[in-house]
Amino acid sequence: MNVAKMIDHSLLRPELTIEDIRRGCDIAVRRDVASVCVRPSDVEFAAAALAGTGVLVGTVAGFPHGDTRTAVKVAEARALVEAGADEIDMVVHIGRLRGGDSDYVHDDIAAVVAAAQGRTVKAILENAYLSEEQTVMGCRLAERAGAHFVKTSTGFAPGGDATPAGIRLMRASVGPHLGVKAAGGVRTLDRLLSLHQAGANRFGATATEAILDAVAARQRGDAPAPTSGVTG
């Protein structure tokens, strides 16, 4: 498997400068990852920086709490598409999901999917706040609403690190055509591989270079081999 092409290089921290975003895009191109995931205000810059490279421009909507009105998420998604976004990671309304308001959660996701105009939409459930039953319901609602991925976390919730058990639950809760993205705590190659074995096929990471350096070290025989073959 090509590890690089499963990584969304995350550039979402609020303190990042535009120079930080530039460097992050340079890393993404040099390491040929799947995408960068930038803040909404950085989409236009990233789209210009990544044009013609094969690295996608990802961003977020309703981030990080998911509690903005659906109309705001829709307006945000439309503006992000216009600015050049290829993928949108949207946060579901966590409180409505916890409260069992399935119609609201479904319609909120579906509205963003429609506004994304065919771009990939990943529904962030924020598993740290959910019971197993709520996670399953969130996954099923996201699939029914037309999302392309379900995602574990924004990476900002306390205790929001992705776990193999959480990934297995999400993978079992959606059909094989839906992707599962692990985010939060994906800082090492071993961690990424354990989550991949559990069923994740996309990863949000800030430690992209360290992970891919570890892939290269294993290919050279400088580090213990993983249980399955990997490529950069």
Tab-separated table of C-alpha atoms in Angstrom:
chain	number	residue	atom	x	y	z
A	1	MET	CA	0.000	0.000	0.000
A	2	ASN	CA	1.064	3.582	-0.644
A	3	VAL	CA	1.059	5.247	2.773
A	4	ALA	CA	1.634	8.750	1.412
A	5	LYS	CA	-1.521	8.630	-0.673
A	6	MET	CA	-3.592	7.826	2.413
A	7	ILE	CA	-2.440	10.922	4.341
A	8	ASP	CA	-4.236	14.259	4.559
A	9	HIS	CA	-1.464	16.585	5.759
A	10	SER	CA	-3.220	18.648	8.425
A	11	LEU	CA	-2.678	22.419	8.608
A	12	LEU	CA	-5.563	23.398	10.877
A	13	ARG	CA	-3.996	24.812	14.030
A	14	PRO	CA	-5.174	28.373	14.656
A	15	GLU	CA	-1.687	29.832	15.174
A	16	LEU	CA	-0.346	28.863	11.743
A	17	THR	CA	0.876	31.752	9.587
A	18	ILE	CA	0.593	31.897	5.816
A	19	GLU	CA	4.288	31.001	5.678
A	20	ASP	CA	3.479	27.882	7.721
A	21	ILE	CA	0.801	27.019	5.177
A	22	ARG	CA	3.273	27.531	2.347
A	23	ARG	CA	5.783	25.185	3.999
A	24	GLY	CA	3.037	22.642	4.654
A	25	CYS	CA	2.005	22.682	1.003
A	26	ASP	CA	5.649	22.228	0.004
A	27	ILE	CA	5.867	19.160	2.268
A	28	ALA	CA	2.654	17.774	0.787
A	29	VAL	CA	3.975	18.117	-2.754
A	30	ARG	CA	7.444	16.782	-1.948
A	31	ARG	CA	6.013	13.749	-0.159
A	32	ASP	CA	3.138	13.333	-2.666
A	33	VAL	CA	0.402	12.866	-0.063
A	34	ALA	CA	-3.305	12.608	-0.817
A	35	SER	CA	-4.162	16.133	0.271
A	36	VAL	CA	-3.518	19.025	2.545
A	37	CYS	CA	-6.336	19.930	4.920
A	38	VAL	CA	-6.238	23.675	5.503
A	39	ARG	CA	-8.377	26.203	7.323
A	40	PRO	CA	-11.187	27.726	5.221
A	41	SER	CA	-9.363	31.043	4.905
A	42	ASP	CA	-6.355	29.264	3.384
A	43	VAL	CA	-8.149	27.341	0.623
A	44	GLU	CA	-7.523	29.825	-2.167
A	45	PHE	CA	-3.827	30.058	-1.256
A	46	ALA	CA	-3.471	26.264	-1.086
A	47	ALA	CA	-5.321	25.771	-4.374
A	48	ALA	CA	-2.826	28.067	-6.116
A	49	ALA	CA	0.159	26.453	-4.393
A	50	LEU	CA	-0.947	22.918	-5.275
A	51	ALA	CA	-2.250	23.506	-8.805
A	52	GLY	CA	-1.060	20.763	-11.146
A	53	THR	CA	0.687	18.740	-8.432
A	54	GLY	CA	-1.862	15.969	-7.949
A	55	VAL	CA	-2.201	16.847	-4.265
A	56	LEU	CA	-5.804	17.671	-3.389
A	57	VAL	CA	-7.008	20.681	-1.423
A	58	GLY	CA	-9.021	19.688	1.633
A	59	THR	CA	-10.656	21.938	4.183
A	60	VAL	CA	-13.259	21.968	6.935
A	61	ALA	CA	-16.811	23.202	7.507
A	62	GLY	CA	-18.606	23.735	10.803
A	63	PHE	CA	-15.221	23.289	12.451
A	64	PRO	CA	-14.482	22.362	15.182
A	65	HIS	CA	-17.787	22.077	17.088
A	66	GLY	CA	-20.351	21.340	14.367
A	67	ASP	CA	-23.005	23.517	15.959
A	68	THR	CA	-23.379	26.258	13.349
A	69	ARG	CA	-26.706	26.385	11.532
A	70	THR	CA	-27.082	24.176	8.493
A	71	ALA	CA	-27.513	27.245	6.289
A	72	VAL	CA	-24.129	28.519	7.482
A	73	LYS	CA	-22.453	25.177	6.735
A	74	VAL	CA	-24.051	25.205	3.289
A	75	ALA	CA	-22.843	28.746	2.561
A	76	GLU	CA	-19.400	27.776	3.814
A	77	ALA	CA	-19.275	24.668	1.611
A	78	ARG	CA	-20.307	26.632	-1.471
A	79	ALA	CA	-17.680	29.283	-0.809
A	80	LEU	CA	-15.020	26.627	-0.250
A	81	VAL	CA	-15.822	24.912	-3.540
A	82	GLU	CA	-15.642	28.264	-5.309
A	83	ALA	CA	-12.239	28.902	-3.685
A	84	GLY	CA	-10.878	25.599	-4.992
A	85	ALA	CA	-11.562	22.920	-2.365
A	86	ASP	CA	-11.586	19.317	-3.565
A	87	GLU	CA	-12.618	17.781	-0.229
A	88	ILE	CA	-14.618	19.086	2.727
A	89	ASP	CA	-14.430	17.578	6.214
A	90	MET	CA	-17.618	18.724	7.951
A	91	VAL	CA	-18.385	18.361	11.636
A	92	VAL	CA	-21.808	16.916	12.335
A	93	HIS	CA	-23.968	18.543	14.988
A	94	ILE	CA	-22.613	16.550	17.914
A	95	GLY	CA	-25.287	17.598	20.394
A	96	ARG	CA	-28.117	16.665	18.036
A	97	LEU	CA	-26.467	13.313	17.382
A	98	ARG	CA	-26.077	12.653	21.113
A	99	GLY	CA	-29.698	13.675	21.596
A	100	GLY	CA	-30.962	11.227	18.988
A	101	ASP	CA	-32.244	13.817	16.511
A	102	SER	CA	-31.494	11.677	13.484
A	103	ASP	CA	-33.508	13.789	11.037
A	104	TYR	CA	-31.513	16.907	11.900
A	105	VAL	CA	-28.151	15.147	11.647
A	106	HIS	CA	-29.052	13.485	8.356
A	107	ASP	CA	-30.392	16.652	6.777
A	108	ASP	CA	-27.416	18.707	7.991
A	109	ILE	CA	-24.957	16.326	6.301
A	110	ALA	CA	-27.076	15.951	3.170
A	111	ALA	CA	-27.259	19.729	2.730
A	112	VAL	CA	-23.479	20.022	2.822
A	113	VAL	CA	-23.102	17.098	0.409
A	114	ALA	CA	-25.408	18.900	-2.027
A	115	ALA	CA	-23.555	22.200	-1.579
A	116	ALA	CA	-20.223	20.465	-2.228
A	117	GLN	CA	-21.297	19.839	-5.835
A	118	GLY	CA	-19.701	16.412	-6.154
A	119	ARG	CA	-16.614	17.111	-4.086
A	120	THR	CA	-15.677	14.553	-1.453
A	121	VAL	CA	-17.400	15.132	1.899
A	122	LYS	CA	-16.135	13.529	5.102
A	123	ALA	CA	-18.500	13.568	8.086
A	124	ILE	CA	-16.611	14.115	11.360
A	125	LEU	CA	-18.435	12.405	14.220
A	126	GLU	CA	-16.135	13.389	17.119
A	127	ASN	CA	-16.237	9.928	18.669
A	128	ALA	CA	-14.791	11.080	21.994
A	129	TYR	CA	-18.198	12.541	22.848
A	130	LEU	CA	-20.256	9.590	21.623
A	131	SER	CA	-21.328	6.209	22.922
A	132	GLU	CA	-20.861	3.219	20.638
A	133	GLU	CA	-24.569	3.355	19.758
A	134	GLN	CA	-24.305	7.037	18.855
A	135	THR	CA	-21.222	6.381	16.731
A	136	VAL	CA	-23.056	3.666	14.816
A	137	MET	CA	-26.047	5.947	14.300
A	138	GLY	CA	-23.789	8.775	13.101
A	139	CYS	CA	-22.075	6.481	10.607
A	140	ARG	CA	-25.362	5.205	9.217
A	141	LEU	CA	-26.823	8.694	8.938
A	142	ALA	CA	-23.707	9.967	7.178
A	143	GLU	CA	-23.864	7.122	4.673
A	144	ARG	CA	-27.571	7.665	4.050
A	145	ALA	CA	-26.960	11.401	3.572
A	146	GLY	CA	-24.408	10.786	0.830
A	147	ALA	CA	-21.115	11.445	2.617
A	148	HIS	CA	-18.064	9.768	1.131
A	149	PHE	CA	-16.167	9.173	4.390
A	150	VAL	CA	-16.865	8.997	8.092
A	151	LYS	CA	-14.117	10.463	10.254
A	152	THR	CA	-13.251	9.898	13.891
A	153	SER	CA	-12.347	13.326	15.170
A	154	THR	CA	-11.406	16.942	14.577
A	155	GLY	CA	-8.208	16.250	16.507
A	156	PHE	CA	-9.150	19.015	18.947
A	157	ALA	CA	-11.518	17.179	21.301
A	158	PRO	CA	-10.099	15.975	24.635
A	159	GLY	CA	-9.459	12.261	24.376
A	160	GLY	CA	-10.130	12.402	20.641
A	161	ASP	CA	-7.298	10.155	19.460
A	162	ALA	CA	-8.382	7.531	16.939
A	163	THR	CA	-8.341	3.967	18.270
A	164	PRO	CA	-8.404	0.597	16.505
A	165	ALA	CA	-11.612	-0.296	18.348
A	166	GLY	CA	-13.288	2.913	17.199
A	167	ILE	CA	-12.179	2.354	13.617
A	168	ARG	CA	-13.437	-1.244	13.634
A	169	LEU	CA	-16.820	-0.039	14.870
A	170	MET	CA	-17.062	2.613	12.166
A	171	ARG	CA	-15.915	0.234	9.428
A	172	ALA	CA	-18.556	-2.278	10.466
A	173	SER	CA	-21.257	0.421	10.501
A	174	VAL	CA	-20.957	1.542	6.869
A	175	GLY	CA	-20.852	-0.133	3.492
A	176	PRO	CA	-17.591	-1.024	1.729
A	177	HIS	CA	-17.909	1.921	-0.665
A	178	LEU	CA	-17.572	4.431	2.181
A	179	GLY	CA	-14.144	5.496	3.419
A	180	VAL	CA	-13.120	5.691	7.067
A	181	LYS	CA	-10.726	8.465	8.080
A	182	ALA	CA	-8.724	8.309	11.303
A	183	ALA	CA	-7.680	11.611	12.846
A	184	GLY	CA	-6.241	12.439	16.230
A	185	GLY	CA	-3.040	10.880	17.507
A	186	VAL	CA	-1.796	9.515	14.170
A	187	ARG	CA	1.834	10.414	14.850
A	188	THR	CA	3.787	7.251	14.012
A	189	LEU	CA	3.875	4.694	11.237
A	190	ASP	CA	3.030	1.893	13.643
A	191	ARG	CA	-0.043	3.775	14.818
A	192	LEU	CA	-1.140	4.415	11.247
A	193	LEU	CA	-0.676	0.764	10.322
A	194	SER	CA	-2.654	-0.452	13.320
A	195	LEU	CA	-5.530	1.850	12.359
A	196	HIS	CA	-5.306	0.768	8.731
A	197	GLN	CA	-5.507	-2.867	9.791
A	198	ALA	CA	-8.640	-1.960	11.766
A	199	GLY	CA	-10.254	-0.514	8.637
A	200	ALA	CA	-9.155	3.104	8.111
A	201	ASN	CA	-8.090	4.099	4.608
A	202	ARG	CA	-7.371	7.805	5.096
A	203	PHE	CA	-5.454	9.520	7.887
A	204	GLY	CA	-5.262	13.072	9.138
A	205	ALA	CA	-1.726	13.780	10.335
A	206	THR	CA	0.603	16.596	11.249
A	207	ALA	CA	3.573	14.228	11.672
A	208	THR	CA	3.538	13.405	7.958
A	209	GLU	CA	7.283	13.627	7.404
A	210	ALA	CA	8.135	11.479	10.431
A	211	ILE	CA	5.649	8.817	9.293
A	212	LEU	CA	6.973	8.746	5.738
A	213	ASP	CA	10.584	8.804	6.923
A	214	ALA	CA	9.731	5.673	8.911
A	215	VAL	CA	8.342	4.069	5.752
A	216	ALA	CA	11.602	4.824	3.935
A	217	ALA	CA	13.673	3.449	6.828
A	218	ARG	CA	11.762	0.180	6.732
A	219	GLN	CA	12.175	-0.084	2.988
A	220	ARG	CA	15.947	0.330	3.446
A	221	GLY	CA	15.954	-2.257	6.213
A	222	ASP	CA	16.977	0.314	8.835
A	223	ALA	CA	13.947	-0.442	10.999
A	224	PRO	CA	11.844	-3.513	11.840
A	225	ALA	CA	9.511	-4.466	9.016
A	226	PRO	CA	5.757	-3.959	9.562
A	227	THR	CA	3.336	-6.842	9.335
A	228	SER	CA	2.326	-5.806	5.803
A	229	GLY	CA	4.351	-4.246	3.018
A	230	VAL	CA	4.236	-0.475	2.645
A	231	THR	CA	5.474	1.996	0.104
A	232	GLY	CA	6.081	5.710	0.414
